Amino acid sequence: MQRIDVNHHWQFRSIDGGSWQSITLPHDAMIHERRDPHTANGYNTGYYPGGSYEYRTVMHFASEPPAACLLEFEGVYPDATVLVNNEPAGTLTYGYGDYYLDIANLVRHGANTLTVLVDNTRIPNSRWYSGSGIFRPVWLWVTDAKGTSAADTDANASGMPDSSGPSVAYAASDVIRPDGVRISTVSLPDAAEVSHDDSATVAVELDQPIAANQYLWTTIMDDSGTTVAQFRGVTGIIPHARPWSPESPVLYAARIALYGTDDDDDSGDNDGSTINNAHNTGTLLDTHTERFGIRTLACDATHGLRLNGKRVLLNGGCVHHDNGILGVATFPQAEYRRARIMREQGFNAVRSAHNPLSKAFLDACDEVGLLVMDEAFDMWWMHKTSYDYASSFRDHYASDLAAMVRKDRNHPSVVLYSIGNEIADTKSPRAAEAARSMRSIIRSLDPSRPVIDCVNPISLSLAARTKAGMDEHDAKVEGEPGLNTTLEHASGPILLTMIDRLMPLALRTGVMDRQTNAVFGEVDVAGLNYCREGPEYFHRVHPERVFCASETYPQEIAFTWPAMCRLPYLIGDFVWTGWDYIGEASVSAWAYANPEPDGWMREYGDHMALRGRLTGPYRRYPGLLGGSGLIDITGRATGQMLYRQIVTGVRRRPAITIRPMQLLYGDGATRPGRTARFIERGHDGVASWSWAGYEGRDALVEVYSGGRHVRLLLDGREIGMAPVYRCMARFRVPYEPGELTAVAYDAAGRELGRDTLVSAQADEMVVTTSVERVPNPYPKNDPRWDDTELVFESIALTDARGVVHVTDDRRITVIGDGCEAASHDSSQGLFRESASESVNETVANPPIAAEPVRPAGASPCDALRESLRVSPREVSHEARDMSGASGTGTPRESSRDMPAYACSNAQLLGVASANPITADELAGNSCTTYFGRAQAIWRVPAGTPIRSHVIVDPT
């Protein structure tokens, strides 16, 4: 089938009073809501409320619509009702599900109205920032191939017969569904073996049975588009195969053609032979192109996880689905950038938290070599929030899990399927039955990948237990708030720290094994969240099991990485979190006693406790971000990332960080104040030696190193030598401006490397910006390509040399040439533009392999594609019709209408810092810097120059 882009020229409104607006999908409605300290979503979404929304567009068919017509929604949160020409087309029940709706019987010649109704008013329904609306792309899939007698046509350059000829009637078996193709590697020489045969055998199969009078003809192309193999049937041989791996992520494309033959023609047998084009017979029914990688995967307790026969350790990070300032709108540019940055910072794996990843992110992982654990569910029957997916799990888990597997199975980056995260039902008897059912569903669609269930054994002991069966409802148990919510509401930062310290004792009781054994017995890998001692303990009882540290505290990498290197049955570590995220507001932010006005000592009391207002800023407004990310929401590595790089050997030279002096010495203190450390954040150090205003007060210096000792120098004079303990050396140094250098040494006294920080000139303040342009990563002949770039503008308050001032945060407003900054108010002091700007521009343009489109020539689909690219005037006319038909009368302006930060050729999508505790709105055009930094994101036509102005509040 052929993909057609239907993401442009949509109209959108908030049903409870918003005016119609022209938008392009993907779109996050929640990020444009105003944050509300009183919303029922609370800290879960960073105090962003929900709403109800309507989306509409018009599809024009210039001729009779195709007989086969599927409408794909990659993601609509939390669920949606879809109407075509005001007739029900389907209901989307899982906000992260990939749905295909058959609309062939609903479309007609001419204009067709597509309406999507989204209701996100039943809140809370998520433990993190979920977003609202059509946040992932929408595609129309049609079959426009015409019946062609292969014997009467010449093959084209790619080996595919020309599709000219008379049209034929279609049955369901005559169509290759885009989610119905499975490509697998049958055989490949192991990387560890010496082999004279470098060929690979691959299998191309369809979910639907291939009739006796049908056959597949497959053309394999390399990343340059060169044909490297052709075969008829299910299996074929690719000579000189280049395997996919994280170090060498080589990709191929398979162009698959489905042919039908006469009933008395026996040439349709799937013999798996490679044959000449002249042997093709019959009628071309449909075509599909799928990208894949050639690789093998194996996993057991003796040899660990092996890719192409070679053991691989998963150095992973958990990620939620939002993209910071963009909310959850799944722009392929942002997804690629995030995957690339994670890979560059040393990760080789990612775990989705806790829902299926987007197709664009998986494409990016294939490209950059990032291994993936894709996760289906955060809950089964028992709720974690009042209105979450648990209400739908019983009826829809099978189809939603199957959709995830179909989405993932041709991506070589995907190596694990997770069926759940910290499922409260795990200790109940029906959980093992559910795990068995889900494993069976996965195996039926993809038998090649291991299945994992990720369990927090100690928090599971606090969950309720039920004897109800899979199809039985236990209202008392299923209506509980859930493990995570119970812990977070009851404890603040303290209880989890206490639990972690009690873990060894809890393991020795045997309770954890009894509660998890039945479920772990049904899966291939036992995932252990926050259970550092668990793998070795459980291995003594279950030596055949494979384990994964599926969620860990950042500082625990000092324990789990050495354990992974020596224990083959421990395959990986996934830190919470690889990238910071919106929601679970400030649950990982440390609380400092001294700084005003947010010091927990002044605000919340003099003691920390298990409940009440004695837990610092934990979960309270204006908390916005989780605060645990090793990479912050702007894409910048934090001190926690530097520490992981040292431990895992990604970084060889030492790294200097200093605990933030304005937080330790706020309110005029002369000694560092007390800190409430939440265990989900391992370190709070900042890589800066620019602490103006704190001269003479002790700087708490932490140097990360893989050596045995570290020597610290300030302006060349020695401050001291300190031993390295768990990859860290600590110093206490009275702050004075200058050049701070750390030199690392091994046990023999040999220098291993050095790191240097310099101070900013206190009397200089300029705005320095750097621009990273990220084009659409798909090639121009792919329907997923459009002519836009995301421009990530990094903003820093620096001296003339570009050294950042980290103690002089200011309110900034960003505007561009031709922009109208709706929220700019000079009376509030936002009037001083930067004295000078230093602009550096980089372009990230990594191509993703094309999804080939039809050769040039008229066809019903070509006409449809062009008709969908209607003019703005036509869209506006449709919008006026929509507002009148809705019965609301003249649209009124609303606080939910999007801010108009429109420039002549650019759209400012938002401005923000990485501060986890701020009242800023992410979709606004202003924010307060955090340690001297902020970010603006623009969406522009490709190649459009950005000339922005950063206005700094002088106070």
JSON list of N, CA and C in Angstrom, two decimals, residues 344-399:
[
{"chain": "A", "resi": 344, "resn": "GLU", "atom": "N", "xyz": [25.62, 9.84, 21.45]},
{"chain": "A", "resi": 344, "resn": "GLU", "atom": "CA", "xyz": [26.88, 10.58, 21.57]},
{"chain": "A", "resi": 344, "resn": "GLU", "atom": "C", "xyz": [27.34, 10.68, 23.02]},
{"chain": "A", "resi": 345, "resn": "GLN", "atom": "N", "xyz": [26.42, 10.70, 23.96]},
{"chain": "A", "resi": 345, "resn": "GLN", "atom": "CA", "xyz": [26.78, 10.81, 25.37]},
{"chain": "A", "resi": 345, "resn": "GLN", "atom": "C", "xyz": [27.17, 9.48, 25.99]},
{"chain": "A", "resi": 346, "resn": "GLY", "atom": "N", "xyz": [27.08, 8.41, 25.23]},
{"chain": "A", "resi": 346, "resn": "GLY", "atom": "CA", "xyz": [27.59, 7.13, 25.71]},
{"chain": "A", "resi": 346, "resn": "GLY", "atom": "C", "xyz": [26.57, 6.04, 25.89]},
{"chain": "A", "resi": 347, "resn": "PHE", "atom": "N", "xyz": [25.28, 6.36, 25.85]},
{"chain": "A", "resi": 347, "resn": "PHE", "atom": "CA", "xyz": [24.28, 5.30, 25.93]},
{"chain": "A", "resi": 347, "resn": "PHE", "atom": "C", "xyz": [24.32, 4.45, 24.66]},
{"chain": "A", "resi": 348, "resn": "ASN", "atom": "N", "xyz": [24.08, 3.15, 24.83]},
{"chain": "A", "resi": 348, "resn": "ASN", "atom": "CA", "xyz": [23.88, 2.31, 23.64]},
{"chain": "A", "resi": 348, "resn": "ASN", "atom": "C", "xyz": [22.50, 1.66, 23.65]},
{"chain": "A", "resi": 349, "resn": "ALA", "atom": "N", "xyz": [21.67, 2.04, 24.64]},
{"chain": "A", "resi": 349, "resn": "ALA", "atom": "CA", "xyz": [20.34, 1.45, 24.74]},
{"chain": "A", "resi": 349, "resn": "ALA", "atom": "C", "xyz": [19.38, 2.43, 25.39]},
{"chain": "A", "resi": 350, "resn": "VAL", "atom": "N", "xyz": [18.10, 2.23, 25.13]},
{"chain": "A", "resi": 350, "resn": "VAL", "atom": "CA", "xyz": [17.07, 3.08, 25.69]},
{"chain": "A", "resi": 350, "resn": "VAL", "atom": "C", "xyz": [15.87, 2.21, 26.04]},
{"chain": "A", "resi": 351, "resn": "ARG", "atom": "N", "xyz": [15.23, 2.53, 27.16]},
{"chain": "A", "resi": 351, "resn": "ARG", "atom": "CA", "xyz": [14.00, 1.85, 27.56]},
{"chain": "A", "resi": 351, "resn": "ARG", "atom": "C", "xyz": [12.86, 2.85, 27.52]},
{"chain": "A", "resi": 352, "resn": "SER", "atom": "N", "xyz": [11.78, 2.54, 26.81]},
{"chain": "A", "resi": 352, "resn": "SER", "atom": "CA", "xyz": [10.63, 3.43, 26.79]},
{"chain": "A", "resi": 352, "resn": "SER", "atom": "C", "xyz": [9.94, 3.39, 28.14]},
{"chain": "A", "resi": 353, "resn": "ALA", "atom": "N", "xyz": [9.53, 4.55, 28.63]},
{"chain": "A", "resi": 353, "resn": "ALA", "atom": "CA", "xyz": [8.92, 4.65, 29.96]},
{"chain": "A", "resi": 353, "resn": "ALA", "atom": "C", "xyz": [7.61, 5.44, 29.85]},
{"chain": "A", "resi": 354, "resn": "HIS", "atom": "N", "xyz": [6.53, 4.77, 30.03]},
{"chain": "A", "resi": 354, "resn": "HIS", "atom": "CA", "xyz": [6.33, 3.32, 30.11]},
{"chain": "A", "resi": 354, "resn": "HIS", "atom": "C", "xyz": [5.22, 2.99, 29.12]},
{"chain": "A", "resi": 355, "resn": "ASN", "atom": "N", "xyz": [5.51, 3.22, 27.86]},
{"chain": "A", "resi": 355, "resn": "ASN", "atom": "CA", "xyz": [4.53, 3.09, 26.78]},
{"chain": "A", "resi": 355, "resn": "ASN", "atom": "C", "xyz": [5.29, 2.92, 25.46]},
{"chain": "A", "resi": 356, "resn": "PRO", "atom": "N", "xyz": [4.62, 2.44, 24.43]},
{"chain": "A", "resi": 356, "resn": "PRO", "atom": "CA", "xyz": [5.32, 2.22, 23.16]},
{"chain": "A", "resi": 356, "resn": "PRO", "atom": "C", "xyz": [5.92, 3.50, 22.59]},
{"chain": "A", "resi": 357, "resn": "LEU", "atom": "N", "xyz": [7.12, 3.37, 22.07]},
{"chain": "A", "resi": 357, "resn": "LEU", "atom": "CA", "xyz": [7.83, 4.50, 21.47]},
{"chain": "A", "resi": 357, "resn": "LEU", "atom": "C", "xyz": [7.22, 4.86, 20.12]},
{"chain": "A", "resi": 358, "resn": "SER", "atom": "N", "xyz": [7.54, 6.06, 19.66]},
{"chain": "A", "resi": 358, "resn": "SER", "atom": "CA", "xyz": [7.06, 6.50, 18.35]},
{"chain": "A", "resi": 358, "resn": "SER", "atom": "C", "xyz": [7.85, 5.81, 17.23]},
{"chain": "A", "resi": 359, "resn": "LYS", "atom": "N", "xyz": [7.25, 5.75, 16.05]},
{"chain": "A", "resi": 359, "resn": "LYS", "atom": "CA", "xyz": [7.95, 5.18, 14.90]},
{"chain": "A", "resi": 359, "resn": "LYS", "atom": "C", "xyz": [9.15, 6.04, 14.53]},
{"chain": "A", "resi": 360, "resn": "ALA", "atom": "N", "xyz": [9.03, 7.35, 14.64]},
{"chain": "A", "resi": 360, "resn": "ALA", "atom": "CA", "xyz": [10.14, 8.22, 14.30]},
{"chain": "A", "resi": 360, "resn": "ALA", "atom": "C", "xyz": [11.33, 7.98, 15.21]},
{"chain": "A", "resi": 361, "resn": "PHE", "atom": "N", "xyz": [11.08, 7.76, 16.50]},
{"chain": "A", "resi": 361, "resn": "PHE", "atom": "CA", "xyz": [12.18, 7.50, 17.42]},
{"chain": "A", "resi": 361, "resn": "PHE", "atom": "C", "xyz": [12.83, 6.15, 17.10]},
{"chain": "A", "resi": 362, "resn": "LEU", "atom": "N", "xyz": [12.03, 5.16, 16.76]},
{"chain": "A", "resi": 362, "resn": "LEU", "atom": "CA", "xyz": [12.61, 3.86, 16.39]},
{"chain": "A", "resi": 362, "resn": "LEU", "atom": "C", "xyz": [13.43, 3.98, 15.11]},
{"chain": "A", "resi": 363, "resn": "ASP", "atom": "N", "xyz": [12.94, 4.75, 14.14]},
{"chain": "A", "resi": 363, "resn": "ASP", "atom": "CA", "xyz": [13.73, 4.98, 12.92]},
{"chain": "A", "resi": 363, "resn": "ASP", "atom": "C", "xyz": [15.08, 5.60, 13.28]},
{"chain": "A", "resi": 364, "resn": "ALA", "atom": "N", "xyz": [15.05, 6.56, 14.20]},
{"chain": "A", "resi": 364, "resn": "ALA", "atom": "CA", "xyz": [16.28, 7.22, 14.61]},
{"chain": "A", "resi": 364, "resn": "ALA", "atom": "C", "xyz": [17.22, 6.25, 15.32]},
{"chain": "A", "resi": 365, "resn": "CYS", "atom": "N", "xyz": [16.67, 5.38, 16.18]},
{"chain": "A", "resi": 365, "resn": "CYS", "atom": "CA", "xyz": [17.49, 4.39, 16.86]},
{"chain": "A", "resi": 365, "resn": "CYS", "atom": "C", "xyz": [18.14, 3.43, 15.87]},
{"chain": "A", "resi": 366, "resn": "ASP", "atom": "N", "xyz": [17.39, 3.04, 14.83]},
{"chain": "A", "resi": 366, "resn": "ASP", "atom": "CA", "xyz": [17.98, 2.21, 13.78]},
{"chain": "A", "resi": 366, "resn": "ASP", "atom": "C", "xyz": [19.17, 2.91, 13.14]},
{"chain": "A", "resi": 367, "resn": "GLU", "atom": "N", "xyz": [19.04, 4.21, 12.94]},
{"chain": "A", "resi": 367, "resn": "GLU", "atom": "CA", "xyz": [20.07, 4.98, 12.24]},
{"chain": "A", "resi": 367, "resn": "GLU", "atom": "C", "xyz": [21.33, 5.16, 13.08]},
{"chain": "A", "resi": 368, "resn": "VAL", "atom": "N", "xyz": [21.16, 5.47, 14.36]},
{"chain": "A", "resi": 368, "resn": "VAL", "atom": "CA", "xyz": [22.32, 5.83, 15.18]},
{"chain": "A", "resi": 368, "resn": "VAL", "atom": "C", "xyz": [22.88, 4.65, 15.95]},
{"chain": "A", "resi": 369, "resn": "GLY", "atom": "N", "xyz": [22.19, 3.50, 15.95]},
{"chain": "A", "resi": 369, "resn": "GLY", "atom": "CA", "xyz": [22.70, 2.33, 16.65]},
{"chain": "A", "resi": 369, "resn": "GLY", "atom": "C", "xyz": [22.36, 2.32, 18.13]},
{"chain": "A", "resi": 370, "resn": "LEU", "atom": "N", "xyz": [21.14, 2.70, 18.47]},
{"chain": "A", "resi": 370, "resn": "LEU", "atom": "CA", "xyz": [20.69, 2.72, 19.86]},
{"chain": "A", "resi": 370, "resn": "LEU", "atom": "C", "xyz": [19.72, 1.56, 20.07]},
{"chain": "A", "resi": 371, "resn": "LEU", "atom": "N", "xyz": [20.08, 0.62, 20.93]},
{"chain": "A", "resi": 371, "resn": "LEU", "atom": "CA", "xyz": [19.25, -0.55, 21.19]},
{"chain": "A", "resi": 371, "resn": "LEU", "atom": "C", "xyz": [18.03, -0.16, 22.02]},
{"chain": "A", "resi": 372, "resn": "VAL", "atom": "N", "xyz": [16.94, -0.90, 21.85]},
{"chain": "A", "resi": 372, "resn": "VAL", "atom": "CA", "xyz": [15.65, -0.47, 22.40]},
{"chain": "A", "resi": 372, "resn": "VAL", "atom": "C", "xyz": [14.98, -1.59, 23.19]},
{"chain": "A", "resi": 373, "resn": "MET", "atom": "N", "xyz": [14.51, -1.25, 24.40]},
{"chain": "A", "resi": 373, "resn": "MET", "atom": "CA", "xyz": [13.51, -2.03, 25.10]},
{"chain": "A", "resi": 373, "resn": "MET", "atom": "C", "xyz": [12.20, -1.25, 24.98]},
{"chain": "A", "resi": 374, "resn": "ASP", "atom": "N", "xyz": [11.26, -1.74, 24.19]},
{"chain": "A", "resi": 374, "resn": "ASP", "atom": "CA", "xyz": [9.99, -1.04, 24.03]},
{"chain": "A", "resi": 374, "resn": "ASP", "atom": "C", "xyz": [8.99, -1.64, 25.01]},
{"chain": "A", "resi": 375, "resn": "GLU", "atom": "N", "xyz": [8.27, -0.76, 25.69]},
{"chain": "A", "resi": 375, "resn": "GLU", "atom": "CA", "xyz": [7.41, -1.19, 26.79]},
{"chain": "A", "resi": 375, "resn": "GLU", "atom": "C", "xyz": [5.95, -0.94, 26.45]},
{"chain": "A", "resi": 376, "resn": "ALA", "atom": "N", "xyz": [5.11, -1.92, 26.74]},
{"chain": "A", "resi": 376, "resn": "ALA", "atom": "CA", "xyz": [3.71, -1.85, 26.36]},
{"chain": "A", "resi": 376, "resn": "ALA", "atom": "C", "xyz": [2.86, -1.09, 27.36]},
{"chain": "A", "resi": 377, "resn": "PHE", "atom": "N", "xyz": [2.99, -1.42, 28.67]},
{"chain": "A", "resi": 377, "resn": "PHE", "atom": "CA", "xyz": [2.01, -0.93, 29.64]},
{"chain": "A", "resi": 377, "resn": "PHE", "atom": "C", "xyz": [2.68, -0.50, 30.95]},
{"chain": "A", "resi": 378, "resn": "ASP", "atom": "N", "xyz": [2.05, 0.48, 31.60]},
{"chain": "A", "resi": 378, "resn": "ASP", "atom": "CA", "xyz": [2.45, 0.89, 32.95]},
{"chain": "A", "resi": 378, "resn": "ASP", "atom": "C", "xyz": [1.52, 0.30, 34.00]},
{"chain": "A", "resi": 379, "resn": "MET", "atom": "N", "xyz": [0.42, -0.25, 33.58]},
{"chain": "A", "resi": 379, "resn": "MET", "atom": "CA", "xyz": [-0.53, -0.88, 34.51]},
{"chain": "A", "resi": 379, "resn": "MET", "atom": "C", "xyz": [-1.29, -1.97, 33.78]},
{"chain": "A", "resi": 380, "resn": "TRP", "atom": "N", "xyz": [-1.78, -2.95, 34.57]},
{"chain": "A", "resi": 380, "resn": "TRP", "atom": "CA", "xyz": [-2.68, -3.96, 34.01]},
{"chain": "A", "resi": 380, "resn": "TRP", "atom": "C", "xyz": [-4.08, -3.70, 34.57]},
{"chain": "A", "resi": 381, "resn": "TRP", "atom": "N", "xyz": [-4.53, -4.46, 35.52]},
{"chain": "A", "resi": 381, "resn": "TRP", "atom": "CA", "xyz": [-5.88, -4.25, 36.04]},
{"chain": "A", "resi": 381, "resn": "TRP", "atom": "C", "xyz": [-5.95, -3.17, 37.10]},
{"chain": "A", "resi": 382, "resn": "MET", "atom": "N", "xyz": [-4.89, -3.03, 37.89]},
{"chain": "A", "resi": 382, "resn": "MET", "atom": "CA", "xyz": [-4.92, -2.10, 39.02]},
{"chain": "A", "resi": 382, "resn": "MET", "atom": "C", "xyz": [-4.48, -0.71, 38.60]},
{"chain": "A", "resi": 383, "resn": "HIS", "atom": "N", "xyz": [-5.30, 0.27, 38.97]},
{"chain": "A", "resi": 383, "resn": "HIS", "atom": "CA", "xyz": [-5.02, 1.66, 38.61]},
{"chain": "A", "resi": 383, "resn": "HIS", "atom": "C", "xyz": [-3.81, 2.19, 39.36]},
{"chain": "A", "resi": 384, "resn": "LYS", "atom": "N", "xyz": [-3.09, 3.09, 38.67]},
{"chain": "A", "resi": 384, "resn": "LYS", "atom": "CA", "xyz": [-2.06, 3.89, 39.33]},
{"chain": "A", "resi": 384, "resn": "LYS", "atom": "C", "xyz": [-2.52, 5.34, 39.47]},
{"chain": "A", "resi": 385, "resn": "THR", "atom": "N", "xyz": [-3.41, 5.76, 38.59]},
{"chain": "A", "resi": 385, "resn": "THR", "atom": "CA", "xyz": [-4.14, 7.02, 38.77]},
{"chain": "A", "resi": 385, "resn": "THR", "atom": "C", "xyz": [-5.61, 6.72, 38.50]},
{"chain": "A", "resi": 386, "resn": "SER", "atom": "N", "xyz": [-6.47, 7.66, 38.79]},
{"chain": "A", "resi": 386, "resn": "SER", "atom": "CA", "xyz": [-7.90, 7.37, 38.83]},
{"chain": "A", "resi": 386, "resn": "SER", "atom": "C", "xyz": [-8.49, 6.92, 37.50]},
{"chain": "A", "resi": 387, "resn": "TYR", "atom": "N", "xyz": [-8.01, 7.48, 36.39]},
{"chain": "A", "resi": 387, "resn": "TYR", "atom": "CA", "xyz": [-8.67, 7.23, 35.10]},
{"chain": "A", "resi": 387, "resn": "TYR", "atom": "C", "xyz": [-7.69, 6.72, 34.05]},
{"chain": "A", "resi": 388, "resn": "ASP", "atom": "N", "xyz": [-6.71, 5.93, 34.45]},
{"chain": "A", "resi": 388, "resn": "ASP", "atom": "CA", "xyz": [-5.70, 5.50, 33.50]},
{"chain": "A", "resi": 388, "resn": "ASP", "atom": "C", "xyz": [-6.13, 4.27, 32.70]},
{"chain": "A", "resi": 389, "resn": "TYR", "atom": "N", "xyz": [-5.19, 3.69, 31.98]},
{"chain": "A", "resi": 389, "resn": "TYR", "atom": "CA", "xyz": [-5.48, 2.62, 31.03]},
{"chain": "A", "resi": 389, "resn": "TYR", "atom": "C", "xyz": [-5.97, 1.35, 31.70]},
{"chain": "A", "resi": 390, "resn": "ALA", "atom": "N", "xyz": [-5.85, 1.23, 33.02]},
{"chain": "A", "resi": 390, "resn": "ALA", "atom": "CA", "xyz": [-6.31, 0.02, 33.70]},
{"chain": "A", "resi": 390, "resn": "ALA", "atom": "C", "xyz": [-7.77, -0.28, 33.39]},
{"chain": "A", "resi": 391, "resn": "SER", "atom": "N", "xyz": [-8.57, 0.75, 33.17]},
{"chain": "A", "resi": 391, "resn": "SER", "atom": "CA", "xyz": [-9.98, 0.53, 32.85]},
{"chain": "A", "resi": 391, "resn": "SER", "atom": "C", "xyz": [-10.17, -0.16, 31.51]},
{"chain": "A", "resi": 392, "resn": "SER", "atom": "N", "xyz": [-9.19, -0.04, 30.61]},
{"chain": "A", "resi": 392, "resn": "SER", "atom": "CA", "xyz": [-9.29, -0.62, 29.27]},
{"chain": "A", "resi": 392, "resn": "SER", "atom": "C", "xyz": [-8.46, -1.88, 29.11]},
{"chain": "A", "resi": 393, "resn": "PHE", "atom": "N", "xyz": [-7.59, -2.16, 30.07]},
{"chain": "A", "resi": 393, "resn": "PHE", "atom": "CA", "xyz": [-6.64, -3.26, 29.89]},
{"chain": "A", "resi": 393, "resn": "PHE", "atom": "C", "xyz": [-7.32, -4.58, 29.60]},
{"chain": "A", "resi": 394, "resn": "ARG", "atom": "N", "xyz": [-8.32, -4.92, 30.38]},
{"chain": "A", "resi": 394, "resn": "ARG", "atom": "CA", "xyz": [-8.96, -6.24, 30.27]},
{"chain": "A", "resi": 394, "resn": "ARG", "atom": "C", "xyz": [-9.47, -6.49, 28.84]},
{"chain": "A", "resi": 395, "resn": "ASP", "atom": "N", "xyz": [-10.05, -5.48, 28.23]},
{"chain": "A", "resi": 395, "resn": "ASP", "atom": "CA", "xyz": [-10.68, -5.66, 26.92]},
{"chain": "A", "resi": 395, "resn": "ASP", "atom": "C", "xyz": [-9.74, -5.41, 25.75]},
{"chain": "A", "resi": 396, "resn": "HIS", "atom": "N", "xyz": [-8.66, -4.66, 25.97]},
{"chain": "A", "resi": 396, "resn": "HIS", "atom": "CA", "xyz": [-7.88, -4.20, 24.82]},
{"chain": "A", "resi": 396, "resn": "HIS", "atom": "C", "xyz": [-6.40, -4.55, 24.86]},
{"chain": "A", "resi": 397, "resn": "TYR", "atom": "N", "xyz": [-5.92, -5.18, 25.94]},
{"chain": "A", "resi": 397, "resn": "TYR", "atom": "CA", "xyz": [-4.47, -5.40, 26.03]},
{"chain": "A", "resi": 397, "resn": "TYR", "atom": "C", "xyz": [-3.94, -6.24, 24.87]},
{"chain": "A", "resi": 398, "resn": "ALA", "atom": "N", "xyz": [-4.71, -7.23, 24.44]},
{"chain": "A", "resi": 398, "resn": "ALA", "atom": "CA", "xyz": [-4.22, -8.13, 23.39]},
{"chain": "A", "resi": 398, "resn": "ALA", "atom": "C", "xyz": [-3.99, -7.39, 22.08]},
{"chain": "A", "resi": 399, "resn": "SER", "atom": "N", "xyz": [-4.98, -6.59, 21.66]},
{"chain": "A", "resi": 399, "resn": "SER", "atom": "CA", "xyz": [-4.83, -5.87, 20.39]},
{"chain": "A", "resi": 399, "resn": "SER", "atom": "C", "xyz": [-3.79, -4.76, 20.50]}
]
